[in-house]
Tab-separated table of C-alpha atoms in Angstrom:
chain	number	residue	atom	x	y	z
A	403	MET	CA	246.721	-197.065	180.699
A	404	ALA	CA	248.506	-194.251	178.883
A	405	GLN	CA	252.050	-194.479	177.585
A	406	TYR	CA	254.085	-191.937	179.568
A	407	LEU	CA	256.993	-190.339	177.706
A	408	THR	CA	259.335	-187.805	179.314
A	409	ILE	CA	260.622	-185.627	176.491
A	410	HIS	CA	263.366	-182.998	176.559
A	411	PRO	CA	261.749	-179.543	176.278
A	412	ASP	CA	264.537	-178.032	174.171
A	413	ASN	CA	265.935	-181.049	172.280
A	414	PRO	CA	263.004	-183.464	171.928
A	415	GLN	CA	263.986	-187.050	171.145
A	416	ALA	CA	262.968	-187.989	167.601
A	417	ARG	CA	261.917	-191.539	168.531
A	418	LEU	CA	259.495	-190.223	171.162
A	419	LEU	CA	258.022	-187.744	168.693
A	420	GLN	CA	257.513	-190.524	166.151
A	421	LYS	CA	255.836	-192.688	168.779
A	422	ALA	CA	253.460	-189.869	169.723
A	423	ALA	CA	252.680	-189.159	166.056
A	424	GLU	CA	251.879	-192.826	165.461
A	425	VAL	CA	249.488	-192.889	168.418
A	426	VAL	CA	247.676	-189.881	166.906
A	427	ARG	CA	247.481	-191.550	163.487
A	428	GLN	CA	245.971	-194.650	165.092
A	429	GLY	CA	243.136	-192.638	166.651
A	430	GLY	CA	244.575	-192.020	170.095
A	431	VAL	CA	244.025	-188.978	172.286
A	432	ILE	CA	247.250	-187.550	173.707
A	433	ALA	CA	248.322	-184.888	176.195
A	434	LEU	CA	251.087	-182.594	174.964
A	435	PRO	CA	252.955	-179.513	176.202
A	436	THR	CA	252.478	-176.155	174.495
A	437	ASP	CA	253.653	-172.584	175.002
A	438	SER	CA	250.623	-171.740	177.159
A	439	SER	CA	249.559	-174.936	178.969
A	440	TYR	CA	249.114	-178.625	178.299
A	441	ALA	CA	246.626	-179.562	175.592
A	442	LEU	CA	244.640	-182.578	174.501
A	443	GLY	CA	245.297	-183.576	170.904
A	444	CYS	CA	243.982	-185.993	168.302
A	445	HIS	CA	243.840	-186.626	164.574
A	446	LEU	CA	241.714	-184.134	162.674
A	447	GLY	CA	239.817	-186.851	160.825
A	448	ASP	CA	239.006	-189.139	163.756
A	449	LYS	CA	235.400	-188.562	164.825
A	450	ALA	CA	235.568	-190.771	167.919
A	451	ALA	CA	238.747	-189.090	169.189
A	452	VAL	CA	237.229	-185.630	168.689
A	453	GLU	CA	234.183	-186.636	170.730
A	454	ARG	CA	236.425	-188.025	173.463
A	455	ILE	CA	238.210	-184.674	173.746
A	456	ARG	CA	234.878	-182.854	174.007
A	457	SER	CA	233.782	-185.319	176.686
A	458	LEU	CA	237.010	-184.907	178.684
A	459	ARG	CA	236.609	-181.142	178.486
A	460	GLY	CA	232.874	-181.179	179.177
A	461	VAL	CA	232.120	-178.967	176.146
A	462	ASP	CA	229.721	-179.249	173.216
A	463	ASP	CA	230.153	-178.537	169.508
A	464	ARG	CA	229.723	-174.779	170.036
A	465	HIS	CA	233.049	-174.655	171.862
A	466	HIS	CA	235.829	-173.838	169.394
A	467	LEU	CA	238.463	-176.524	169.046
A	468	THR	CA	241.905	-175.422	167.855
A	469	LEU	CA	243.795	-176.700	164.846
A	470	MET	CA	247.474	-176.518	165.765
A	471	CYS	CA	249.567	-175.926	162.649
A	472	ARG	CA	253.275	-176.101	161.875
A	473	ASP	CA	253.379	-173.025	159.625
A	474	LEU	CA	251.330	-170.449	157.736
A	475	SER	CA	250.927	-172.642	154.656
A	476	GLN	CA	248.951	-175.127	156.730
A	477	ILE	CA	246.729	-172.375	158.121
A	478	GLY	CA	246.076	-171.195	154.564
A	479	GLN	CA	244.957	-174.692	153.606
A	480	PHE	CA	242.371	-174.967	156.376
A	481	ALA	CA	241.150	-171.375	156.871
A	482	ARG	CA	240.104	-168.476	154.680
A	483	VAL	CA	242.915	-165.928	154.925
A	484	ASP	CA	243.118	-162.755	152.825
A	485	ASN	CA	246.210	-160.574	152.486
A	486	ALA	CA	245.502	-158.405	155.544
A	487	ARG	CA	244.908	-161.431	157.769
A	488	TYR	CA	247.973	-163.154	156.386
A	489	ARG	CA	250.143	-160.169	157.310
A	490	LEU	CA	248.749	-160.199	160.852
A	491	LEU	CA	249.364	-163.948	161.185
A	492	ARG	CA	252.890	-163.601	159.843
A	493	ALA	CA	253.623	-160.883	162.440
A	494	THR	CA	252.337	-162.913	165.394
A	495	THR	CA	253.276	-166.540	164.710
A	496	PRO	CA	254.699	-168.673	166.141
A	497	GLY	CA	253.215	-167.292	169.348
A	498	SER	CA	250.692	-167.682	172.147
A	499	TYR	CA	247.696	-166.678	170.061
A	500	THR	CA	244.604	-168.534	168.875
A	501	PHE	CA	242.830	-167.007	165.881
A	502	ILE	CA	239.184	-167.669	165.076
A	503	LEU	CA	238.841	-167.998	161.319
A	504	GLU	CA	236.321	-169.326	158.824
A	505	GLY	CA	237.205	-172.905	157.906
A	506	THR	CA	237.655	-174.205	154.379
A	507	ARG	CA	236.116	-177.334	152.876
A	508	GLU	CA	239.283	-179.201	153.830
A	509	LEU	CA	237.908	-179.403	157.377
A	510	PRO	CA	235.300	-181.935	158.504
A	511	ARG	CA	232.085	-180.117	159.443
A	512	ARG	CA	232.044	-181.786	162.852
A	513	VAL	CA	235.104	-179.805	163.998
A	514	LEU	CA	233.656	-176.428	162.973
A	515	HIS	CA	231.343	-174.232	165.012
A	516	PRO	CA	227.909	-175.463	163.859
A	517	ARG	CA	226.498	-172.015	163.104
A	518	ARG	CA	229.522	-169.882	162.247
A	519	LYS	CA	231.590	-172.579	160.451
A	520	THR	CA	234.665	-171.285	162.246
A	521	ILE	CA	237.577	-172.912	164.069
A	522	GLY	CA	240.512	-171.822	166.193
A	523	LEU	CA	243.932	-171.947	164.537
A	524	ARG	CA	247.389	-171.370	165.938
A	525	ILE	CA	251.105	-171.931	165.477
A	526	PRO	CA	252.598	-172.523	168.935
A	527	ALA	CA	255.957	-171.159	170.053
A	528	HIS	CA	257.061	-174.390	171.724
A	529	THR	CA	259.908	-176.609	170.547
A	530	VAL	CA	258.252	-179.933	171.434
A	531	THR	CA	254.908	-179.022	169.887
A	532	LEU	CA	256.428	-177.812	166.627
A	533	ALA	CA	258.641	-180.904	166.436
A	534	LEU	CA	255.608	-183.144	166.973
A	535	LEU	CA	253.721	-181.350	164.200
A	536	GLU	CA	256.738	-181.880	161.937
A	537	ALA	CA	256.820	-185.594	162.783
A	538	LEU	CA	253.065	-185.896	162.238
A	539	GLY	CA	253.206	-184.118	158.892
A	540	GLU	CA	249.801	-182.495	159.350
A	541	PRO	CA	247.954	-180.278	161.838
A	542	LEU	CA	246.747	-181.581	165.196
A	543	LEU	CA	243.253	-180.944	166.521
A	544	THR	CA	243.594	-179.704	170.102
A	545	SER	CA	241.885	-178.243	173.144
A	546	THR	CA	243.322	-176.847	176.373
A	547	LEU	CA	243.702	-179.604	178.946
A	548	ILE	CA	241.089	-178.452	181.434
A	549	VAL	CA	239.236	-181.461	182.828
A	550	ALA	CA	235.442	-181.130	182.947
A	551	GLY	CA	234.524	-179.486	186.244
A	552	ASP	CA	237.938	-177.841	186.748
A	553	GLU	CA	238.660	-174.139	186.258
A	554	ASP	CA	242.388	-174.335	185.504
A	555	PRO	CA	244.446	-176.501	183.147
A	556	LEU	CA	246.653	-179.322	184.391
A	557	THR	CA	250.269	-178.156	184.407
A	558	GLU	CA	252.488	-181.198	185.007
A	559	GLY	CA	252.817	-184.543	183.251
A	560	TRP	CA	252.568	-186.528	186.491
A	561	GLU	CA	249.393	-184.649	187.379
A	562	ILE	CA	247.864	-185.542	184.017
A	563	ARG	CA	248.769	-189.205	184.531
A	564	GLU	CA	247.225	-189.138	188.005
A	565	ARG	CA	243.933	-187.753	186.687
A	566	LEU	CA	243.611	-189.174	183.175
A	567	ASP	CA	245.814	-192.265	182.910
A	568	SER	CA	242.953	-194.561	181.866
A	569	GLN	CA	241.396	-192.027	179.471
A	570	LEU	CA	244.385	-191.189	177.262
A	571	GLU	CA	246.621	-193.242	174.992
A	572	LEU	CA	249.769	-191.182	175.552
A	573	ILE	CA	251.119	-188.400	177.770
A	574	LEU	CA	254.060	-186.377	176.448
A	575	ASP	CA	255.683	-184.860	179.538
A	576	GLY	CA	257.695	-181.784	178.592
A	577	GLY	CA	257.819	-180.259	182.056
A	578	PHE	CA	255.831	-177.421	183.573
A	579	CYS	CA	253.941	-175.327	180.989
A	580	GLY	CA	252.177	-172.738	183.115
A	581	THR	CA	248.471	-171.974	183.282
A	582	GLU	CA	247.977	-168.704	181.399
A	583	PRO	CA	246.001	-169.362	178.195
A	584	THR	CA	246.605	-168.037	174.708
A	585	THR	CA	245.217	-164.712	173.597
A	586	VAL	CA	242.171	-165.440	171.420
A	587	VAL	CA	241.398	-163.080	168.538
A	588	ASP	CA	238.416	-163.341	166.190
A	589	LEU	CA	239.481	-162.482	162.652
A	590	THR	CA	236.155	-163.139	160.917
A	591	ALA	CA	235.059	-159.470	160.968
A	592	ALA	CA	236.610	-156.498	159.182
A	593	LEU	CA	238.720	-155.690	162.250
A	594	PRO	CA	240.234	-158.048	164.854
A	595	VAL	CA	238.024	-158.651	167.903
A	596	LEU	CA	239.534	-159.664	171.240
A	597	VAL	CA	237.809	-162.763	172.630
A	598	ARG	CA	240.209	-163.459	175.503
A	599	ALA	CA	243.343	-161.690	176.731
A	600	GLY	CA	246.125	-164.137	177.547
A	601	LEU	CA	249.837	-164.686	177.000
A	602	GLY	CA	250.022	-163.114	173.547
A	603	ALA	CA	250.621	-159.342	173.600
A	604	LEU	CA	247.767	-157.215	172.297
A	605	ALA	CA	249.866	-154.631	170.417
A	606	PRO	CA	250.850	-156.914	167.489
A	607	VAL	CA	247.174	-157.542	166.718
A	608	GLY	CA	246.232	-153.864	167.065
A	609	LEU	CA	244.230	-154.302	170.251
A	610	ASP	CA	246.379	-152.545	172.856
């Protein structure tokens, strides 16, 4: 049975953030609010937790997971970013974008796309998410909270508890998050390639 924490969306309680961070460190899978929808999250280095997220989502290792970072320095640690890509990231983060980038050796191979060695990275524009990343002190491996067999993400904390109470360690309820996904942009080629249009505007990434 998951711990259920109702957190203030604008002034998140520090003790609740610390509790959520500790659950992640101990190998738990959590549900958390973001600027696009709720997400599933776990510790980057926990193999079992990563597999649980893939199972909950009904996806295999070819589906890109997303490393949610607090700032650009963290992205630079885990992905290969040249000057042009850095400028684009600086202009669009925090924001509702997910960028596909080539991972560095800091990342476990099991979280990378098996053929391309890529991963999704993003810095969310959401107070609770950024505060949780600050409390955790490291990035969080995430995936949109779409239950296997569903087409749309779950949008309310109570709804997540109703569906996944026995399959998660903690639910961080920050209120309604909406259902529109992030804009996904592949930055592995010479020019940005739009993978999915979503909340993030296309103009800042030169795709309008």
